[in-house]
Tab-separated table of C-alpha atoms in Angstrom:
chain	number	residue	atom	x	y	z
G	1	UNK	CA	-20.503	79.691	-27.012
G	2	UNK	CA	-17.766	80.048	-28.071
G	3	UNK	CA	-15.000	79.348	-30.799
G	4	UNK	CA	-10.946	79.465	-30.269
G	5	UNK	CA	-7.405	79.377	-32.623
G	6	UNK	CA	-4.875	77.185	-33.418
G	7	UNK	CA	-1.361	75.464	-32.504
G	8	UNK	CA	0.293	78.384	-30.759
G	9	UNK	CA	-1.502	78.786	-27.161
G	10	UNK	CA	-2.731	81.694	-25.789
G	11	UNK	CA	-4.972	80.995	-22.526
G	12	UNK	CA	-8.660	79.944	-23.283
G	13	UNK	CA	-10.088	83.340	-21.332
G	14	UNK	CA	-8.084	85.143	-23.698
G	15	UNK	CA	-8.867	83.304	-27.031
G	16	UNK	CA	-12.734	83.851	-26.105
G	17	UNK	CA	-12.802	87.614	-25.199
G	18	UNK	CA	-10.995	87.663	-28.953
G	19	UNK	CA	-13.072	85.865	-30.835
G	20	UNK	CA	-16.620	86.265	-29.575
G	21	UNK	CA	-17.896	87.420	-32.993
G	22	UNK	CA	-15.762	84.698	-34.768
G	23	UNK	CA	-17.881	82.675	-37.226
G	24	UNK	CA	-17.330	79.168	-36.135
G	25	UNK	CA	-15.164	78.455	-39.815
G	26	UNK	CA	-12.986	80.921	-39.556
G	27	UNK	CA	-11.020	79.652	-35.735
G	28	UNK	CA	-9.892	76.648	-33.833
G	29	UNK	CA	-9.063	75.245	-30.711
G	30	UNK	CA	-5.833	72.975	-30.466
G	31	UNK	CA	-3.700	72.559	-27.164
G	32	UNK	CA	0.080	71.940	-27.275
G	33	UNK	CA	-1.411	67.702	-27.008
G	34	UNK	CA	-4.592	67.467	-28.071
G	35	UNK	CA	-4.928	64.489	-26.478
G	36	UNK	CA	-4.712	66.610	-23.562
G	37	UNK	CA	-8.380	68.781	-22.929
G	38	UNK	CA	-7.050	71.119	-21.167
G	39	UNK	CA	-9.719	72.933	-19.060
G	40	UNK	CA	-11.949	71.234	-17.149
G	41	UNK	CA	-14.963	73.198	-16.960
G	42	UNK	CA	-15.221	73.178	-20.336
G	43	UNK	CA	-17.522	71.109	-22.953
G	44	UNK	CA	-15.885	70.125	-26.809
G	45	UNK	CA	-18.223	68.764	-29.019
G	46	UNK	CA	-17.211	67.701	-32.962
G	47	UNK	CA	-19.885	68.419	-35.318
G	48	UNK	CA	-20.880	66.486	-38.153
G	49	UNK	CA	-23.210	68.214	-40.985
G	50	UNK	CA	-25.566	66.410	-42.805
G	51	UNK	CA	-23.976	63.429	-44.766
G	52	UNK	CA	-24.944	61.241	-46.371
G	53	UNK	CA	-21.974	58.246	-46.164
G	54	UNK	CA	-21.459	57.206	-42.758
G	55	UNK	CA	-17.610	56.525	-43.534
G	56	UNK	CA	-16.113	59.114	-41.050
G	57	UNK	CA	-17.647	57.458	-37.952
G	58	UNK	CA	-14.762	55.077	-38.102
G	59	UNK	CA	-12.521	58.287	-37.048
G	60	UNK	CA	-14.772	59.745	-34.810
G	61	UNK	CA	-14.668	55.525	-32.637
G	62	UNK	CA	-10.875	55.584	-33.456
G	63	UNK	CA	-10.344	59.433	-31.832
G	64	UNK	CA	-12.336	58.599	-28.880
G	65	UNK	CA	-10.628	54.794	-28.201
G	66	UNK	CA	-7.200	56.938	-28.443
G	67	UNK	CA	-8.173	59.832	-26.144
G	68	UNK	CA	-10.118	56.784	-24.022
G	69	UNK	CA	-6.745	55.713	-23.708
G	70	UNK	CA	-5.098	58.584	-23.018
G	71	UNK	CA	-7.571	58.773	-20.125
G	72	UNK	CA	-8.305	62.149	-21.222
G	73	UNK	CA	-12.142	64.406	-21.456
G	74	UNK	CA	-13.343	62.513	-24.063
G	75	UNK	CA	-15.535	65.709	-26.942
G	76	UNK	CA	-19.405	65.286	-27.234
G	77	UNK	CA	-20.543	63.912	-30.785
G	78	UNK	CA	-23.298	66.318	-33.293
G	79	UNK	CA	-24.506	63.827	-35.729
G	80	UNK	CA	-27.070	65.984	-38.036
G	81	UNK	CA	-29.477	64.869	-40.711
G	82	UNK	CA	-32.087	66.308	-43.229
G	83	UNK	CA	-33.131	63.276	-44.695
G	84	UNK	CA	-36.827	61.221	-44.665
G	85	UNK	CA	-36.744	58.630	-41.742
G	86	UNK	CA	-37.122	55.177	-43.548
G	87	UNK	CA	-35.970	51.876	-43.623
G	88	UNK	CA	-34.026	51.903	-47.039
G	89	UNK	CA	-31.179	49.680	-46.726
G	90	UNK	CA	-29.567	49.956	-50.347
G	91	UNK	CA	-26.621	52.624	-50.657
G	92	UNK	CA	-28.308	54.264	-53.653
G	93	UNK	CA	-31.337	55.071	-51.864
G	94	UNK	CA	-30.208	55.639	-48.555
G	95	UNK	CA	-30.274	59.479	-46.807
G	96	UNK	CA	-28.820	61.412	-43.623
G	97	UNK	CA	-31.182	59.734	-41.620
G	98	UNK	CA	-30.620	56.232	-41.740
G	99	UNK	CA	-26.657	57.376	-42.476
G	100	UNK	CA	-27.159	59.043	-38.972
G	101	UNK	CA	-28.452	55.849	-37.530
G	102	UNK	CA	-26.081	53.454	-38.815
G	103	UNK	CA	-22.988	55.747	-37.087
G	104	UNK	CA	-25.062	55.701	-33.763
G	105	UNK	CA	-25.316	52.250	-33.458
G	106	UNK	CA	-22.195	51.246	-34.454
G	107	UNK	CA	-20.794	54.036	-32.076
G	108	UNK	CA	-23.575	51.785	-29.969
G	109	UNK	CA	-21.665	48.245	-29.972
G	110	UNK	CA	-18.639	49.559	-29.038
G	111	UNK	CA	-19.241	51.461	-25.916
G	112	UNK	CA	-19.227	54.692	-27.150
G	113	UNK	CA	-23.022	55.523	-26.663
G	114	UNK	CA	-22.653	57.985	-24.616
G	115	UNK	CA	-20.388	60.313	-26.537
G	116	UNK	CA	-23.505	60.461	-28.963
G	117	UNK	CA	-26.305	63.714	-28.504
G	118	UNK	CA	-29.251	63.546	-30.055
G	119	UNK	CA	-29.293	63.972	-33.545
G	120	UNK	CA	-30.408	67.583	-35.153
G	121	UNK	CA	-33.145	67.169	-37.171
G	122	UNK	CA	-33.163	69.265	-40.088
G	123	UNK	CA	-36.373	68.414	-40.820
G	124	UNK	CA	-37.210	67.227	-45.006
G	125	UNK	CA	-35.062	69.320	-47.451
G	126	UNK	CA	-32.522	67.666	-48.566
G	127	UNK	CA	-31.626	70.299	-51.214
G	128	UNK	CA	-28.450	71.800	-49.976
G	129	UNK	CA	-25.498	70.823	-50.910
G	130	UNK	CA	-21.699	70.506	-49.309
G	131	UNK	CA	-20.967	73.770	-48.407
G	132	UNK	CA	-24.394	75.075	-46.945
G	133	UNK	CA	-24.830	72.103	-44.686
G	134	UNK	CA	-22.135	73.465	-43.371
G	135	UNK	CA	-23.324	76.887	-42.932
G	136	UNK	CA	-26.846	75.058	-41.563
G	137	UNK	CA	-25.211	73.310	-39.086
G	138	UNK	CA	-22.622	76.270	-37.684
G	139	UNK	CA	-25.777	79.245	-37.401
G	140	UNK	CA	-27.868	76.504	-36.003
G	141	UNK	CA	-24.950	75.946	-32.917
G	142	UNK	CA	-24.723	79.496	-32.328
G	143	UNK	CA	-28.129	80.559	-31.808
G	144	UNK	CA	-29.037	77.150	-29.767
G	145	UNK	CA	-25.444	76.835	-28.129
G	146	UNK	CA	-25.870	79.853	-25.248
G	147	UNK	CA	-22.563	78.460	-23.117
G	148	UNK	CA	-20.317	80.331	-23.858
G	149	UNK	CA	-17.841	76.789	-22.432
G	150	UNK	CA	-18.549	75.482	-25.680
G	151	UNK	CA	-15.722	74.783	-28.255
G	152	UNK	CA	-16.886	73.301	-31.310
G	153	UNK	CA	-14.137	71.089	-33.586
G	154	UNK	CA	-15.481	70.275	-37.022
G	155	UNK	CA	-15.144	66.256	-37.773
G	156	UNK	CA	-12.858	65.983	-40.378
G	157	UNK	CA	-10.279	67.966	-37.765
G	158	UNK	CA	-10.431	63.994	-36.294
G	159	UNK	CA	-7.843	62.739	-39.187
G	160	UNK	CA	-4.997	65.786	-38.055
G	161	UNK	CA	-5.491	64.201	-34.528
G	162	UNK	CA	-5.884	61.151	-35.457
G	163	UNK	CA	-2.302	60.976	-38.143
G	164	UNK	CA	-0.571	63.177	-35.835
G	165	UNK	CA	-0.969	59.834	-32.589
G	166	UNK	CA	0.822	57.678	-35.230
G	167	UNK	CA	3.378	60.190	-36.172
G	168	UNK	CA	3.624	60.514	-32.264
G	169	UNK	CA	3.682	57.431	-31.455
G	170	UNK	CA	4.559	54.810	-33.798
G	171	UNK	CA	2.205	52.963	-36.482
G	172	UNK	CA	2.925	49.632	-33.835
G	173	UNK	CA	1.436	51.174	-30.945
G	174	UNK	CA	-1.531	52.916	-32.304
G	175	UNK	CA	-2.975	50.096	-34.464
G	176	UNK	CA	-2.414	47.430	-31.161
G	177	UNK	CA	-4.300	50.252	-29.090
G	178	UNK	CA	-7.488	51.072	-31.976
G	179	UNK	CA	-7.397	46.867	-32.976
G	180	UNK	CA	-8.086	45.770	-29.746
G	181	UNK	CA	-10.070	48.373	-28.702
G	182	UNK	CA	-12.196	47.115	-32.236
G	183	UNK	CA	-12.213	43.862	-30.435
G	184	UNK	CA	-14.647	44.817	-27.882
G	185	UNK	CA	-17.443	45.311	-30.067
G	186	UNK	CA	-20.619	43.250	-28.887
G	187	UNK	CA	-24.302	43.536	-28.890
G	188	UNK	CA	-25.064	40.129	-27.239
G	189	UNK	CA	-24.544	36.430	-27.130
G	190	UNK	CA	-26.970	35.515	-30.358
G	191	UNK	CA	-26.231	38.034	-32.533
G	192	UNK	CA	-21.735	38.343	-31.908
G	193	UNK	CA	-21.945	34.505	-32.195
G	194	UNK	CA	-23.771	34.024	-35.338
G	195	UNK	CA	-21.882	37.439	-36.962
G	196	UNK	CA	-18.318	35.806	-36.084
G	197	UNK	CA	-19.335	32.030	-37.531
G	198	UNK	CA	-20.568	33.537	-40.567
G	199	UNK	CA	-17.039	35.637	-40.653
G	200	UNK	CA	-14.635	32.704	-39.717
G	201	UNK	CA	-16.698	30.241	-42.532
G	202	UNK	CA	-15.535	33.115	-45.290
G	203	UNK	CA	-12.127	32.797	-43.411
G	204	UNK	CA	-12.225	29.398	-43.828
G	205	UNK	CA	-12.695	29.579	-47.134
G	206	UNK	CA	-9.912	31.676	-47.815
G	207	UNK	CA	-7.864	30.413	-46.202
G	208	UNK	CA	-8.536	26.825	-48.739
G	209	UNK	CA	-7.759	28.766	-51.352
G	210	UNK	CA	-4.849	30.510	-50.366
G	211	UNK	CA	-3.024	27.833	-49.097
G	212	UNK	CA	0.094	29.388	-48.014
G	213	UNK	CA	0.630	31.432	-50.680
G	214	UNK	CA	0.252	35.614	-50.158
G	215	UNK	CA	-2.800	36.871	-49.865
G	216	UNK	CA	-3.896	40.765	-50.809
G	217	UNK	CA	-6.977	42.476	-50.514
G	218	UNK	CA	-8.960	44.342	-53.059
G	219	UNK	CA	-11.697	46.272	-51.413
G	220	UNK	CA	-13.872	48.195	-53.709
G	221	UNK	CA	-16.552	49.972	-53.087
G	222	UNK	CA	-18.456	52.622	-55.318
G	223	UNK	CA	-21.160	55.219	-54.294
G	224	UNK	CA	-23.902	57.488	-55.501
G	225	UNK	CA	-23.320	59.578	-52.570
G	226	UNK	CA	-20.049	59.723	-51.278
G	227	UNK	CA	-16.993	59.953	-52.652
G	228	UNK	CA	-18.483	59.875	-55.979
G	229	UNK	CA	-14.613	61.111	-57.641
G	230	UNK	CA	-13.458	57.966	-56.413
G	231	UNK	CA	-15.369	55.244	-57.439
G	232	UNK	CA	-13.347	52.797	-59.865
G	233	UNK	CA	-16.256	52.420	-62.222
G	234	UNK	CA	-13.849	50.235	-64.419
G	235	UNK	CA	-14.114	46.767	-62.286
G	236	UNK	CA	-11.566	45.418	-65.826
G	237	UNK	CA	-9.033	48.078	-63.698
G	238	UNK	CA	-9.401	45.448	-60.309
G	239	UNK	CA	-8.108	42.079	-62.457
G	240	UNK	CA	-6.531	43.795	-64.479
G	241	UNK	CA	-4.808	43.762	-61.257
G	242	UNK	CA	-5.607	40.702	-59.780
G	243	UNK	CA	-4.011	39.678	-63.083
G	244	UNK	CA	-0.621	40.665	-62.382
G	245	UNK	CA	-0.229	39.443	-59.022
G	246	UNK	CA	-1.563	36.236	-59.995
G	247	UNK	CA	1.367	36.206	-61.920
G	248	UNK	CA	3.760	37.115	-58.321
G	249	UNK	CA	2.337	34.124	-57.419
G	250	UNK	CA	-0.064	35.918	-55.344
G	251	UNK	CA	-3.558	35.206	-54.390
G	252	UNK	CA	-6.607	37.387	-54.275
G	253	UNK	CA	-10.177	38.138	-52.607
G	254	UNK	CA	-12.609	41.270	-52.925
G	255	UNK	CA	-14.005	42.743	-50.678
G	256	UNK	CA	-16.965	44.071	-51.679
G	257	UNK	CA	-18.476	47.335	-49.223
G	258	UNK	CA	-21.085	48.932	-50.345
G	259	UNK	CA	-25.229	47.316	-50.885
G	260	UNK	CA	-25.710	48.288	-54.031
G	261	UNK	CA	-28.690	46.666	-55.153
G	262	UNK	CA	-26.831	46.193	-58.705
G	263	UNK	CA	-23.565	44.655	-59.522
G	264	UNK	CA	-22.337	44.857	-62.575
G	265	UNK	CA	-21.533	41.860	-65.156
G	266	UNK	CA	-17.204	42.206	-64.214
G	267	UNK	CA	-18.236	41.796	-60.466
G	268	UNK	CA	-20.401	38.873	-60.855
G	269	UNK	CA	-18.060	36.857	-63.197
G	270	UNK	CA	-15.586	37.359	-59.943
G	271	UNK	CA	-15.383	34.208	-57.663
G	272	UNK	CA	-13.499	34.994	-55.000
G	273	UNK	CA	-15.264	37.761	-53.481
G	274	UNK	CA	-16.808	38.514	-49.988
G	275	UNK	CA	-20.219	41.018	-49.864
G	276	UNK	CA	-20.773	43.215	-46.345
G	277	UNK	CA	-23.249	44.830	-47.075
G	278	UNK	CA	-26.535	44.549	-45.832
G	279	UNK	CA	-26.234	42.199	-43.651
G	280	UNK	CA	-28.775	41.331	-42.053
G	281	UNK	CA	-30.002	39.954	-38.661
G	282	UNK	CA	-33.812	39.883	-38.104
G	283	UNK	CA	-34.062	42.270	-39.839
G	284	UNK	CA	-30.986	45.000	-38.935
G	285	UNK	CA	-28.173	45.403	-40.961
G	286	UNK	CA	-24.755	44.588	-39.011
G	287	UNK	CA	-22.965	45.197	-41.957
G	288	UNK	CA	-20.608	47.902	-40.367
G	289	UNK	CA	-19.783	45.121	-37.856
G	290	UNK	CA	-19.559	42.158	-40.092
G	291	UNK	CA	-16.922	44.165	-42.392
G	292	UNK	CA	-14.525	44.602	-38.979
G	293	UNK	CA	-15.453	41.145	-37.792
G	294	UNK	CA	-13.595	40.550	-41.185
G	295	UNK	CA	-10.585	42.687	-40.588
G	296	UNK	CA	-10.429	41.645	-36.865
G	297	UNK	CA	-10.102	37.642	-38.198
G	298	UNK	CA	-8.440	37.974	-41.963
G	299	UNK	CA	-5.785	40.110	-40.088
G	300	UNK	CA	-4.789	37.144	-38.346
G	301	UNK	CA	-4.188	34.845	-41.402
G	302	UNK	CA	0.359	34.993	-41.677
G	303	UNK	CA	0.341	35.352	-45.167
G	304	UNK	CA	-2.303	38.278	-45.626
G	305	UNK	CA	-0.014	41.194	-47.237
G	306	UNK	CA	-2.147	43.190	-47.272
G	307	UNK	CA	-5.286	45.770	-49.155
G	308	UNK	CA	-5.574	47.417	-51.813
G	309	UNK	CA	-7.802	49.892	-52.809
G	310	UNK	CA	-10.164	52.930	-53.528
G	311	UNK	CA	-10.425	56.108	-51.536
G	312	UNK	CA	-13.288	55.913	-48.812
G	313	UNK	CA	-14.030	55.450	-44.707
G	314	UNK	CA	-13.959	51.104	-44.925
G	315	UNK	CA	-10.255	51.485	-45.956
G	316	UNK	CA	-9.561	53.383	-43.172
G	317	UNK	CA	-10.791	51.278	-41.060
G	318	UNK	CA	-8.395	48.625	-42.209
G	319	UNK	CA	-5.558	50.623	-41.626
G	320	UNK	CA	-6.963	51.649	-38.385
G	321	UNK	CA	-6.372	48.213	-36.556
G	322	UNK	CA	-3.686	47.273	-38.423
G	323	UNK	CA	-3.368	46.060	-41.993
G	324	UNK	CA	-0.865	47.250	-44.532
G	325	UNK	CA	-3.114	49.735	-47.454
G	326	UNK	CA	-2.804	50.891	-50.368
G	327	UNK	CA	-4.745	53.661	-51.402
G	328	UNK	CA	-5.541	54.079	-54.978
G	329	UNK	CA	-7.058	57.984	-54.640
G	330	UNK	CA	-8.430	60.171	-58.019
G	331	UNK	CA	-6.539	63.569	-57.335
G	332	UNK	CA	-8.025	66.341	-58.890
G	333	UNK	CA	-5.965	68.913	-60.667
G	334	UNK	CA	-5.922	71.376	-58.231
G	335	UNK	CA	-5.455	70.796	-54.931
G	336	UNK	CA	-8.701	70.352	-52.248
G	337	UNK	CA	-9.207	69.441	-48.814
G	338	UNK	CA	-9.419	65.932	-49.498
G	339	UNK	CA	-6.949	66.256	-51.393
G	340	UNK	CA	-4.557	67.512	-48.482
G	341	UNK	CA	-6.826	65.042	-46.435
G	342	UNK	CA	-5.687	61.993	-47.860
G	343	UNK	CA	-1.920	63.881	-47.284
G	344	UNK	CA	-2.476	63.403	-43.624
G	345	UNK	CA	-3.922	59.940	-43.737
G	346	UNK	CA	-0.460	58.555	-44.809
G	347	UNK	CA	0.552	58.487	-41.808
G	348	UNK	CA	-1.242	54.983	-41.510
G	349	UNK	CA	-1.925	53.886	-45.659
G	350	UNK	CA	0.188	53.873	-48.174
G	351	UNK	CA	-1.710	56.594	-51.178
G	352	UNK	CA	-0.879	55.627	-55.363
G	353	UNK	CA	-2.945	58.298	-57.810
């Protein structure tokens, strides 16, 4: 197994020779063009530690779509989990096992099932914090992958590579590629039609309420798990935003992208709203596909001006398929990884503190 170094490009053999004993998280190989994996005899693996959310799948799939468009060798995706195998659907009750299942199903419906390796099962010990989980996965890969021609990248790198593509190819070209790729989602004819019909009903309701007025979607996500520091705890903040937009003769529509078992009074008092999760058909949750189809179809309305929301993978997906996106992000006093990552994402959305 091998690790490798960043942007200045010694040969892969030189990297292997120098870094045989280096830890996974110390070095990273980036070819001159990250979408051109240069060596045909090397396997590239993107790994993700156990994570109690599934928003990262949008970055993984978007990278695979862009790489496929460039006709490059696709990396393999290695997910992992350490949660009990259950069937809970509400966000507050989900664990890392359920999140990996959601990710793999979403990938399958977009034609990337073969890119995903069987998830690593670390059992049911869910006490590890993120850094410890990262080390646990790294140690596992070092111990179990003995092939020297394997190169690893932590999933977060994909945000950098996607941003690189936006910067070098432009927003219009990049979102056109991604939009057309995401439009190809499919389960089967019956499920496809049911999801599309439900989304179209929502779109028709929005068209009736908005008329020809400019339309803003307010996408709201609350999570007790991932990015919980980005929660907007008081819905009244967004209600004030909606009131301001109303004074400017805009119509606002709330898009709720979490599956809380209970909603706040502020949410229940909102009339203009759509829920994405869970969206069940025959005891299967197709919320991710409902949300995706909603984004694809609402984008076709000539009066939709953009989407405003708090930080989440769901908001990134809106930007990937072509929406104008304003990301309300809470920055910490000290810069951390997530702060730097959100700045990278400013290549495809607008960030507001």
